[in-house]
Every structure is written in C-alpha cells, then in structure tokens.
PDB file of N, CA and C in Angstrom:
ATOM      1  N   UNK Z   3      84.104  81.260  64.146  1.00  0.00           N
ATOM      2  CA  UNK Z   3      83.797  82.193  65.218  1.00  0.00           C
ATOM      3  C   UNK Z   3      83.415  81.376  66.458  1.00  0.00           C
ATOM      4  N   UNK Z   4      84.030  81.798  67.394  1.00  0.00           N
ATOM      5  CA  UNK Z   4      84.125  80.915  68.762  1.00  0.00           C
ATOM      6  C   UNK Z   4      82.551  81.562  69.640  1.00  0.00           C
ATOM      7  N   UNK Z   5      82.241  80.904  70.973  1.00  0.00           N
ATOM      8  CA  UNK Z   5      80.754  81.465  71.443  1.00  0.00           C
ATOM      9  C   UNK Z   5      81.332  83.015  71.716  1.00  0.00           C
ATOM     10  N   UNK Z   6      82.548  83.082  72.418  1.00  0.00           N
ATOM     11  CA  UNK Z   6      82.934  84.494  72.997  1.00  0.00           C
ATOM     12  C   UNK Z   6      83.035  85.705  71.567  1.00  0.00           C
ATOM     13  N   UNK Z   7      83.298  85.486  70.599  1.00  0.00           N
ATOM     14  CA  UNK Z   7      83.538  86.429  69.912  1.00  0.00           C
ATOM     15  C   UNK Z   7      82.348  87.093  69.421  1.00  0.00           C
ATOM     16  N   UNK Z   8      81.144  85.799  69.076  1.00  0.00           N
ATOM     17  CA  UNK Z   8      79.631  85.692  68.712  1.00  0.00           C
ATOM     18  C   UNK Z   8      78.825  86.696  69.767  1.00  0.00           C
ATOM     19  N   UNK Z   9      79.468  85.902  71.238  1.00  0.00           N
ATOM     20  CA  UNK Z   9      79.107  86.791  72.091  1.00  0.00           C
ATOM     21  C   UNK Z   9      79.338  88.605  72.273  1.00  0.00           C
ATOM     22  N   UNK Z  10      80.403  89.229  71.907  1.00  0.00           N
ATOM     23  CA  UNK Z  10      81.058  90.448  71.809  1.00  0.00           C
ATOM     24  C   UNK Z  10      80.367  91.007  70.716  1.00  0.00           C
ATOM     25  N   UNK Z  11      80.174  89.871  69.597  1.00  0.00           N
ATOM     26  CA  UNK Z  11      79.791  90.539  68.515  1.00  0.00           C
ATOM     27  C   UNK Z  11      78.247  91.006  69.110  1.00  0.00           C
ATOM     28  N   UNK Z  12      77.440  90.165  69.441  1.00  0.00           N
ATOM     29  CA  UNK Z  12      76.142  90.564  70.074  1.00  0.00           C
ATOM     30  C   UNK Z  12      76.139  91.934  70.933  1.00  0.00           C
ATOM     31  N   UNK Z  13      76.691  91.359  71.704  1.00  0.00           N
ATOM     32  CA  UNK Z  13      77.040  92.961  72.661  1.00  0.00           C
ATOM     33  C   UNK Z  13      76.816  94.077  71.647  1.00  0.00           C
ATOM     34  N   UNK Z  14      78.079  93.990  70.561  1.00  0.00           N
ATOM     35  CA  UNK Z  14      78.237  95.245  70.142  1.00  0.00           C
ATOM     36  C   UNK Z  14      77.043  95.660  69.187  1.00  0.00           C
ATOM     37  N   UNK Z  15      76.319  94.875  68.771  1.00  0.00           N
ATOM     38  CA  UNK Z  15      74.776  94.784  67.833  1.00  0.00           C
ATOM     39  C   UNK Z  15      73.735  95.303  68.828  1.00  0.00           C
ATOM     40  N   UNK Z  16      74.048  94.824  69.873  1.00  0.00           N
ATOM     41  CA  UNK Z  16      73.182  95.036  70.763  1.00  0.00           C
ATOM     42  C   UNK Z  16      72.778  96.792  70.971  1.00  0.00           C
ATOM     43  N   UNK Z  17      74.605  97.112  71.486  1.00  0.00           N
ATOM     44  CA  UNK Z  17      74.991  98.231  71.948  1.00  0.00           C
ATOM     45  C   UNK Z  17      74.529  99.535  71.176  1.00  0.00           C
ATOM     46  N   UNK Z  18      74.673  98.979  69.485  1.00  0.00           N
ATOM     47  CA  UNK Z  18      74.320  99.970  68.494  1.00  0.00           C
ATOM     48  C   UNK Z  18      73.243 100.050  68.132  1.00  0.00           C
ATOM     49  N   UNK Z  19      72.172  99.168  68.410  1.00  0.00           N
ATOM     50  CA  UNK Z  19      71.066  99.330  68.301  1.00  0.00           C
ATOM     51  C   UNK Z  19      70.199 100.189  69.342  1.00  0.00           C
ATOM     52  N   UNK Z  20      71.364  99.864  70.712  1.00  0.00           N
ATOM     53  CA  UNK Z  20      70.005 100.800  71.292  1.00  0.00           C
ATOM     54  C   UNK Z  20      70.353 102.565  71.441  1.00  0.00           C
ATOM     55  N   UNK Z  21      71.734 102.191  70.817  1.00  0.00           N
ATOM     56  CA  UNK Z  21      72.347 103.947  70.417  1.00  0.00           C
ATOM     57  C   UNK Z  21      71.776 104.554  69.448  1.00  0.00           C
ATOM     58  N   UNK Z  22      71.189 103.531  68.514  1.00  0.00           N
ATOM     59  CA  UNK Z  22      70.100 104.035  67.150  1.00  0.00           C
ATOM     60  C   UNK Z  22      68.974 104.635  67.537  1.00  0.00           C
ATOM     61  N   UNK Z  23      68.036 103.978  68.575  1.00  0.00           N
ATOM     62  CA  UNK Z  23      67.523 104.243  68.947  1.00  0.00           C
ATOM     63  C   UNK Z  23      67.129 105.340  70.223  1.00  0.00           C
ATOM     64  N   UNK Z  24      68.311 105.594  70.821  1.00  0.00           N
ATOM     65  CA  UNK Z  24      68.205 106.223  71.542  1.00  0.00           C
ATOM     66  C   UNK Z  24      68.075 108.016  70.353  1.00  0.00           C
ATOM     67  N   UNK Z  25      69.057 108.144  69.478  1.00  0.00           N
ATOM     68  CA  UNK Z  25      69.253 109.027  68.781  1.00  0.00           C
ATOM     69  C   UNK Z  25      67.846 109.117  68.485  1.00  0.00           C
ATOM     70  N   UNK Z  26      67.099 108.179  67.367  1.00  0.00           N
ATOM     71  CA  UNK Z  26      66.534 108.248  66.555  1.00  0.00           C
ATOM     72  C   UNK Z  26      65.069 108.618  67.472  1.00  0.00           C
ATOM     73  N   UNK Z  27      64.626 107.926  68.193  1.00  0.00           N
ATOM     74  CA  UNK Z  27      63.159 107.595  68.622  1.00  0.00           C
ATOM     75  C   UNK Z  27      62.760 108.679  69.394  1.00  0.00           C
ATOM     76  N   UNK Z  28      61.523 109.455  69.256  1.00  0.00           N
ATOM     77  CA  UNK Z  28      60.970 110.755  70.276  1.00  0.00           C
ATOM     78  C   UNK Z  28      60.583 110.508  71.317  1.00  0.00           C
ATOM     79  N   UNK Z  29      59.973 108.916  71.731  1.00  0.00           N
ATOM     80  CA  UNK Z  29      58.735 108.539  72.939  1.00  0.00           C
ATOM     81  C   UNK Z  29      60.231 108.537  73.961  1.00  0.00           C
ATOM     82  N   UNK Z  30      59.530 109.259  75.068  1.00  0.00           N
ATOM     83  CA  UNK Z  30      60.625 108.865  76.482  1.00  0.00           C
ATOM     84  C   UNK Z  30      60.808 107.618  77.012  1.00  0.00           C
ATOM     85  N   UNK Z  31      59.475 106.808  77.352  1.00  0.00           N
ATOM     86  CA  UNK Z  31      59.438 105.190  77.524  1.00  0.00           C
ATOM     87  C   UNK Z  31      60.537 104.471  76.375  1.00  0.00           C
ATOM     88  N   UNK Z  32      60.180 104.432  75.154  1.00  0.00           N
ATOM     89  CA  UNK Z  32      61.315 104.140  73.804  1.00  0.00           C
ATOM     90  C   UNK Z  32      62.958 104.501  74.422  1.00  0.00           C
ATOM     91  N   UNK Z  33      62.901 105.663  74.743  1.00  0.00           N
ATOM     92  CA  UNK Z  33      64.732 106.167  74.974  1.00  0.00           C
ATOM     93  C   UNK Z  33      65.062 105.659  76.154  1.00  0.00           C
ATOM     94  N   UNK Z  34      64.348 105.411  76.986  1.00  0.00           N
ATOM     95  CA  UNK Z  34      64.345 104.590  78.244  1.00  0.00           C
ATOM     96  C   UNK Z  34      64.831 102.971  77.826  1.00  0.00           C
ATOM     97  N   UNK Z  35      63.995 102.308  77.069  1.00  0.00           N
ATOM     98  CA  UNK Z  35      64.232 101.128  76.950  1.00  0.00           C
ATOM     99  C   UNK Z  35      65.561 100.939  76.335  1.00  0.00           C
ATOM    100  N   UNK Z  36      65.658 101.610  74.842  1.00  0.00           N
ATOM    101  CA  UNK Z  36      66.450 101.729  74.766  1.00  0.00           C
ATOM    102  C   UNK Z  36      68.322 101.470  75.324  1.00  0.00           C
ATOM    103  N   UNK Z  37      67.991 102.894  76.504  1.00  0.00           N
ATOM    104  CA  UNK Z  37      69.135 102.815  77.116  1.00  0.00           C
ATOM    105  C   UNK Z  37      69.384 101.634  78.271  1.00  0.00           C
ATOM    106  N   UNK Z  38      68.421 101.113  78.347  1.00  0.00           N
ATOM    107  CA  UNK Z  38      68.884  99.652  78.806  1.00  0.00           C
ATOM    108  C   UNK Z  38      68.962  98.470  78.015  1.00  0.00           C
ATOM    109  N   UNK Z  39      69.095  98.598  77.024  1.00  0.00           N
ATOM    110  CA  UNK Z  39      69.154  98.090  75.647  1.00  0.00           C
ATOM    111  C   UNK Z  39      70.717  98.224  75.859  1.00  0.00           C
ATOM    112  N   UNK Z  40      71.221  99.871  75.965  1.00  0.00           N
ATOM    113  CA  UNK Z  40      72.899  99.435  75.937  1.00  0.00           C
ATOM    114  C   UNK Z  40      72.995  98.924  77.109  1.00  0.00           C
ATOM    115  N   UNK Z  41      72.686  99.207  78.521  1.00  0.00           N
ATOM    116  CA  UNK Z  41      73.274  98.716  79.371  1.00  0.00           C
ATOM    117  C   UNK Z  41      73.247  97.164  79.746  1.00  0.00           C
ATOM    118  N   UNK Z  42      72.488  96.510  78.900  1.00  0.00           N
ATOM    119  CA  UNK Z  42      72.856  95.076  78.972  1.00  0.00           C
ATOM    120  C   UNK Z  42      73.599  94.690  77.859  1.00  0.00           C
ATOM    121  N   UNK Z  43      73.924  95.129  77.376  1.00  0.00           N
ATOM    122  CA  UNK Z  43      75.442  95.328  76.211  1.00  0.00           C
ATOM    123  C   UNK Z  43      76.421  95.441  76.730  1.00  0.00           C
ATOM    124  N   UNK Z  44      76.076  96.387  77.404  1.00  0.00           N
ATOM    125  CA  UNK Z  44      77.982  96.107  78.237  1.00  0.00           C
ATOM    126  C   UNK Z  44      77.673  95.367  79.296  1.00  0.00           C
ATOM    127  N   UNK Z  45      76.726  94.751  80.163  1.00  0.00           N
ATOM    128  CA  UNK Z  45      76.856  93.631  81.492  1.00  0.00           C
ATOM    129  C   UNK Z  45      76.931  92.517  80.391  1.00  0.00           C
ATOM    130  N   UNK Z  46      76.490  91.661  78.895  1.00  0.00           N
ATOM    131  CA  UNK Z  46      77.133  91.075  78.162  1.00  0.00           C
ATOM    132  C   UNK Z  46      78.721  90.865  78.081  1.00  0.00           C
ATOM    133  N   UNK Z  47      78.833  91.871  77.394  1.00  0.00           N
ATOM    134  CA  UNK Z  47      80.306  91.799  77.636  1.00  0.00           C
ATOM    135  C   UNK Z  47      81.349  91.590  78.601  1.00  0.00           C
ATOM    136  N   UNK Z  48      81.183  92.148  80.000  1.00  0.00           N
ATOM    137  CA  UNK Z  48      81.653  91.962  81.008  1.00  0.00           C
ATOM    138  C   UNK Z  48      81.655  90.669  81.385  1.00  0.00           C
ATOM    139  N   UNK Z  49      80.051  90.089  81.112  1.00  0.00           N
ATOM    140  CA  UNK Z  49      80.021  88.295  81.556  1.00  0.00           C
ATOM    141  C   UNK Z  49      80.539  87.550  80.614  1.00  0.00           C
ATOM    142  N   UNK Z  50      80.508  88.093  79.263  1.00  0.00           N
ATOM    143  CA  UNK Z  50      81.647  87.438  78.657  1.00  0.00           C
ATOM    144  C   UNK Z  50      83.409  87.357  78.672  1.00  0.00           C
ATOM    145  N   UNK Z  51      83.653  88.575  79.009  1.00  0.00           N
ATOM    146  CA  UNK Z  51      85.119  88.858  79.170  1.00  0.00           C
ATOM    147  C   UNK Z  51      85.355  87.645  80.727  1.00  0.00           C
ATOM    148  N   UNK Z  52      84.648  87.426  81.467  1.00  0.00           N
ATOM    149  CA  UNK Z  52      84.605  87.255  82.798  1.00  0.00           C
ATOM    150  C   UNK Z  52      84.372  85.640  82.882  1.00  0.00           C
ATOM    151  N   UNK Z  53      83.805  85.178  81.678  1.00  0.00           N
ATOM    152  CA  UNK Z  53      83.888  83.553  81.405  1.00  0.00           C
ATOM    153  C   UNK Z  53      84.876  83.180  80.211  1.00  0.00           C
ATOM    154  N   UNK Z  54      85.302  84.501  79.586  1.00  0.00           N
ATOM    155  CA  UNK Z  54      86.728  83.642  79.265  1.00  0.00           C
ATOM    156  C   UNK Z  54      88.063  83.572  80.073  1.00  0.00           C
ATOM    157  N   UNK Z  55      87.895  84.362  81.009  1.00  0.00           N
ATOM    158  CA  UNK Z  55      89.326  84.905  81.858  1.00  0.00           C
ATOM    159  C   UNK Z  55      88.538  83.893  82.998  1.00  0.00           C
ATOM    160  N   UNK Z  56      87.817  83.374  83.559  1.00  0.00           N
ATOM    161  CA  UNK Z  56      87.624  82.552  84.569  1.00  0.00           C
ATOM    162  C   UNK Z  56      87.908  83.601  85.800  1.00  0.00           C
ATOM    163  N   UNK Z  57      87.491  84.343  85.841  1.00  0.00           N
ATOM    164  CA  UNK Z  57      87.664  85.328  87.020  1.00  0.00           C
ATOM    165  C   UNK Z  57      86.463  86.173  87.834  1.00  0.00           C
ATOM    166  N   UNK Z  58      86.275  86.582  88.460  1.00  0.00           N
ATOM    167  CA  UNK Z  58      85.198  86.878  89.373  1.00  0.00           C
ATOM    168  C   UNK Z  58      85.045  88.892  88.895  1.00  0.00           C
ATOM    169  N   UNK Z  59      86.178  89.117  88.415  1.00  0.00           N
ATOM    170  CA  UNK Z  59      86.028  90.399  87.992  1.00  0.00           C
ATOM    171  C   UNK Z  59      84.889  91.352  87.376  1.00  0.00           C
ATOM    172  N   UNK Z  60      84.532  90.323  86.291  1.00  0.00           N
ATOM    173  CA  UNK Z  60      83.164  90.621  85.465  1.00  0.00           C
ATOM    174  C   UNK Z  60      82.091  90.271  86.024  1.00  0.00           C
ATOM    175  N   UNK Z  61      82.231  89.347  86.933  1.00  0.00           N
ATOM    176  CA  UNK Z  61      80.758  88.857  87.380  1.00  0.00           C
ATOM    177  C   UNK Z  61      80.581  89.960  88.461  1.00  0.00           C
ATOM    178  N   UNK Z  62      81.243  90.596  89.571  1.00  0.00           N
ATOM    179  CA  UNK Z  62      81.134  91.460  90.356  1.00  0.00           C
ATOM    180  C   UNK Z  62      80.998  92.579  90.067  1.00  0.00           C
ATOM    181  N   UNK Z  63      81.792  93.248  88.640  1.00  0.00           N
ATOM    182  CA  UNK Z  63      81.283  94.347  87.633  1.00  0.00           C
ATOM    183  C   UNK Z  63      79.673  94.328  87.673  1.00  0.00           C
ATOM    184  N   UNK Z  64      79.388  93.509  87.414  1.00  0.00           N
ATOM    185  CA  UNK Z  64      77.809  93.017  86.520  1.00  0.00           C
ATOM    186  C   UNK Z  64      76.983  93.184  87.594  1.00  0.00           C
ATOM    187  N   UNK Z  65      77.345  92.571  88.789  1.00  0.00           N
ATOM    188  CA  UNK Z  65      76.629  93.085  90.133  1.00  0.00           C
ATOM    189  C   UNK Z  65      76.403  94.427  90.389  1.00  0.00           C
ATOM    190  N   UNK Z  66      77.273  94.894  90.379  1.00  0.00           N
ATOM    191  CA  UNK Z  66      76.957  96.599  90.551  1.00  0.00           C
ATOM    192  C   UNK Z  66      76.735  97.060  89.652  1.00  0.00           C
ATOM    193  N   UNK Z  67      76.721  96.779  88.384  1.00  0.00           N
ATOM    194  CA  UNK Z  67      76.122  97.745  86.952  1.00  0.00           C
ATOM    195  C   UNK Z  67      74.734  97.380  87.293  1.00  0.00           C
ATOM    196  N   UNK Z  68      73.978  96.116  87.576  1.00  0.00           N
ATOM    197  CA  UNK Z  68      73.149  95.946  87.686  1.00  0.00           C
ATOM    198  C   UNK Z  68      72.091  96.732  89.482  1.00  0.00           C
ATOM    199  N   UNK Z  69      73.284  97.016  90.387  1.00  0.00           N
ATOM    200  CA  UNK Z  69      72.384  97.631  91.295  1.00  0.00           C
ATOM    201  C   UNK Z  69      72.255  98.900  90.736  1.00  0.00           C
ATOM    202  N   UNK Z  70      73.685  99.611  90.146  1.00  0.00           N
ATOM    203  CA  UNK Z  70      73.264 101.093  89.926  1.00  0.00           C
ATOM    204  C   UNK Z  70      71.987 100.993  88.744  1.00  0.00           C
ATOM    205  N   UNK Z  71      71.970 100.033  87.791  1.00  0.00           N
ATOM    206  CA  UNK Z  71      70.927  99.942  86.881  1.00  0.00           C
ATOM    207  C   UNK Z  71      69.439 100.525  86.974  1.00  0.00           C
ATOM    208  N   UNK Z  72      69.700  99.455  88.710  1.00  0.00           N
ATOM    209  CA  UNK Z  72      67.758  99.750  89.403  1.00  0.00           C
ATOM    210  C   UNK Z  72      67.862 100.631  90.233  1.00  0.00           C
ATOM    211  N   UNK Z  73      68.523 101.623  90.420  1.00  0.00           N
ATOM    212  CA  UNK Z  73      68.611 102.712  90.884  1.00  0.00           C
ATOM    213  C   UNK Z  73      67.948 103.821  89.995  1.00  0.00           C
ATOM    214  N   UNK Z  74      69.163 103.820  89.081  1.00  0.00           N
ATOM    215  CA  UNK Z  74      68.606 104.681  87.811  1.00  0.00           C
ATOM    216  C   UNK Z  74      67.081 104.466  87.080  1.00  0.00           C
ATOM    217  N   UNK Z  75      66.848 103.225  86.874  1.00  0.00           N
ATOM    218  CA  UNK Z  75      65.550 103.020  86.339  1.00  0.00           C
ATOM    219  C   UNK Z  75      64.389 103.781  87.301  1.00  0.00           C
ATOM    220  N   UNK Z  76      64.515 103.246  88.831  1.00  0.00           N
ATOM    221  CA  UNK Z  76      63.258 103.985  89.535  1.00  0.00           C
ATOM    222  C   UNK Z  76      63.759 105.407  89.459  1.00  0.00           C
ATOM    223  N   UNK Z  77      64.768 105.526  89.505  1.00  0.00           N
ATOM    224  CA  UNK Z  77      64.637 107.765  89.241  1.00  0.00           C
ATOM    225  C   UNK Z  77      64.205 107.921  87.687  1.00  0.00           C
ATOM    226  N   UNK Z  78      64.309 107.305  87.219  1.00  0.00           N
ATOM    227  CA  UNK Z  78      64.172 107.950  85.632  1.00  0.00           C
ATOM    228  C   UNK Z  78      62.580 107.491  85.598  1.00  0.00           C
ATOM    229  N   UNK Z  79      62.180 106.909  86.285  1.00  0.00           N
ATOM    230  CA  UNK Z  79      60.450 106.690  85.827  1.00  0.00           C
ATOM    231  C   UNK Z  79      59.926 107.468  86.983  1.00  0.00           C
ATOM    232  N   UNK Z  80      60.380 107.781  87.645  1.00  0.00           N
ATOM    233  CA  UNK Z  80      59.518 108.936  88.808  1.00  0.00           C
ATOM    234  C   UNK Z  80      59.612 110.179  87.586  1.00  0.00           C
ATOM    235  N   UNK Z  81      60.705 110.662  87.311  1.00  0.00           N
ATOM    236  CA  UNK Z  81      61.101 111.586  86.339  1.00  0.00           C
ATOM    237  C   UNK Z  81      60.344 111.796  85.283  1.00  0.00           C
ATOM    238  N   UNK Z  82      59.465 110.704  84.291  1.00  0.00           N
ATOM    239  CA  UNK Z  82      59.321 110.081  83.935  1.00  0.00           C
ATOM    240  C   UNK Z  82      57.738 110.702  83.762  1.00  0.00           C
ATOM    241  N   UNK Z  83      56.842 109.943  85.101  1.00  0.00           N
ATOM    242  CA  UNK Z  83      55.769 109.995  85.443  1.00  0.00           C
ATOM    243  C   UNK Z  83      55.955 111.944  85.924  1.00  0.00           C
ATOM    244  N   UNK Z  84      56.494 112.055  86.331  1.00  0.00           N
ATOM    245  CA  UNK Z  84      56.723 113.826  86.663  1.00  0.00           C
ATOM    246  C   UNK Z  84      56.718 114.683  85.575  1.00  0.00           C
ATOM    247  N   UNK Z  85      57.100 114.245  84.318  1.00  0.00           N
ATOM    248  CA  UNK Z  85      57.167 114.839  82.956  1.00  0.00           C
ATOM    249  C   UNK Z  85      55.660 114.770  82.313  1.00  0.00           C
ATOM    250  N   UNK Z  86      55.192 113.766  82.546  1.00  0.00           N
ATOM    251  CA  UNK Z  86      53.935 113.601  82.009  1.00  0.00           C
ATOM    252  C   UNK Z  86      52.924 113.819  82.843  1.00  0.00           C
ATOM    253  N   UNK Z  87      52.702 113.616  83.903  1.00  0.00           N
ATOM    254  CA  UNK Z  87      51.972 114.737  84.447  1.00  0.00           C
ATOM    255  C   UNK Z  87      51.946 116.162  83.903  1.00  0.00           C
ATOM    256  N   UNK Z  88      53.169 116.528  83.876  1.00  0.00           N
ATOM    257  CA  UNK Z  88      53.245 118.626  83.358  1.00  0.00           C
ATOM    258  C   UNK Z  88      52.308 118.495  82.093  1.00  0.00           C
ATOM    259  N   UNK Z  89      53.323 117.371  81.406  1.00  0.00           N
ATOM    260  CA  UNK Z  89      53.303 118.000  79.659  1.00  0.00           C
ATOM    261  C   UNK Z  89      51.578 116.997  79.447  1.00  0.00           C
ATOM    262  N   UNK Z  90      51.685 116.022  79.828  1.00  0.00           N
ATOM    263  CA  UNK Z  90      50.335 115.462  79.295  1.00  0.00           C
ATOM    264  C   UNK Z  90      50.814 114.836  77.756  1.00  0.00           C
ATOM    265  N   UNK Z  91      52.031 114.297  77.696  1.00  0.00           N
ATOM    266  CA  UNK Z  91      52.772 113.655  76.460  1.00  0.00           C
ATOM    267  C   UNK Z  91      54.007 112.847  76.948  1.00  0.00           C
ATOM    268  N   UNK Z  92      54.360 112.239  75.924  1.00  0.00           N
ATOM    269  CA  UNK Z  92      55.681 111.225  76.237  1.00  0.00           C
ATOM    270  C   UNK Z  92      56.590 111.638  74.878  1.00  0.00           C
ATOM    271  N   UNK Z  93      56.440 112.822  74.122  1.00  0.00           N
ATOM    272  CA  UNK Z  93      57.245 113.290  73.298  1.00  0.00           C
ATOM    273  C   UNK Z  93      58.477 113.720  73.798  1.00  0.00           C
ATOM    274  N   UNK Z  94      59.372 113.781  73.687  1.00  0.00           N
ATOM    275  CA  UNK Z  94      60.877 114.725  73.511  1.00  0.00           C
ATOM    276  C   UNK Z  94      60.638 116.061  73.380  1.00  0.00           C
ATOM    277  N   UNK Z  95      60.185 116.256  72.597  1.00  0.00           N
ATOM    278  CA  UNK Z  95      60.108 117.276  71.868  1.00  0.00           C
ATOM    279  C   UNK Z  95      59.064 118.366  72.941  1.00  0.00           C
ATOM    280  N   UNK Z  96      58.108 117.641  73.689  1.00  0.00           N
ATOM    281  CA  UNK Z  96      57.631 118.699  74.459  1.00  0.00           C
ATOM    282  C   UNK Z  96      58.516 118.950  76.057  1.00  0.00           C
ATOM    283  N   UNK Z  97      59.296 118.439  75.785  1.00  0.00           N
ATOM    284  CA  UNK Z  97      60.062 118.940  77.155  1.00  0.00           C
ATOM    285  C   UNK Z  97      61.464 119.495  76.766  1.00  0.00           C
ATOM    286  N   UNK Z  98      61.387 120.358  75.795  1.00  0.00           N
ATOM    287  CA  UNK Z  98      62.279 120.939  75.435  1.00  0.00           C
ATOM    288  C   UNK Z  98      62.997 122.587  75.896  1.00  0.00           C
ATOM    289  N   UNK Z  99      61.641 122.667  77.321  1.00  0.00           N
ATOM    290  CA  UNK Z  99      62.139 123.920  78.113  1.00  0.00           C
ATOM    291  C   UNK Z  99      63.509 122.987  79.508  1.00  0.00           C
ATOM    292  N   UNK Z 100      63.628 121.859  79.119  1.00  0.00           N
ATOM    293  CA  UNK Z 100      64.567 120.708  79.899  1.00  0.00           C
ATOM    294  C   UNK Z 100      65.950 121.638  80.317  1.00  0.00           C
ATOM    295  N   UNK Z 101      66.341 122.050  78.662  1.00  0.00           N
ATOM    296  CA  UNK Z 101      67.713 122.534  78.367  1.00  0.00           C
ATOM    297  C   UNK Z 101      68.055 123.283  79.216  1.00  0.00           C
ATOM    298  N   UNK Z 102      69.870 122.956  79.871  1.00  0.00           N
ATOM    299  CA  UNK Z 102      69.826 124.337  80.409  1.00  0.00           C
ATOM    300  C   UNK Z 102      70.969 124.951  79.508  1.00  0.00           C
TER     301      UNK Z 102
END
C-alpha cells in the first residue's frame, strides 16, 4: 500500500467515523464536531488526489472548502448558542419542535 492509497484509506475511516457519529451521538457540540470530522475527510482527499496529479486543482478545492468551512462553523455556533439559550440543553432530542 502506497502513502496515497493509506491516505484515501484514512479519508474514508475518517469520513465514516464521523457519519457514525453524526447518526449515533445526541449532544449538538458532538454532531458539530463530528461533521467536521467529515469535512476534513474530504479536504484529505482532495490534498491527496491533488499531490498525486501534481496539480493546483485540489489545493484550490481545499481553499474554498475550507473558507465555506468557517463560514458554516460561526453560523452553526451562533445557532448553536441560540438553541441553548431556549432549551437550556445540548440534547437533540429537545429541539425537536426544529422539524418542519
């Protein structure tokens, strides 16, 4: 097994772990981390696809996965801190009037 494949393989360990978790875990902080758990699974991959092809493609991918990243992170923790204020919890389960 070569570094790139080791590498992909990580990614994809990576990727499924934080899909486990995202499923599995109730705390919002947890599903949060989580989901940046996948999203450096796939900027992995991209910097890997992007150092075996010697090309600027993946690395400029990775740039913008990574601005929209910190975009999303500060809305989802205002969101976040806005949820817990109401509920006075970090359960799932109490923000289940969410649904529409």
């Amino acid at each position: 097994m070569d570094k790139y494949q080791f590498l992909v393989t990580l990614a994809g360990v990576l990727f499924t772990l934080g899909l486990m978790g995202v499923a599995i875990r109730r705390n919002l902080l947890v599903v949060m981390m989580c989901l940046e758990i996948m999203l450096n699974a796939v900027v992995l991959s991209f910097v890997t696809s992007a150092a075996r092809s010697n090309t600027l493609a993946g690395v400029s991918m990775t740039f913008f996965i990574y601005v929209a990243a910190s975009c999303e992170i500060a809305l989802a923790m205002a969101i976040v801190v806005l949820l817990v204020k109401r509920h006075n919890t970090l359960d799932l389960d109490a923000h289940q009037d969410l649904k529409g």
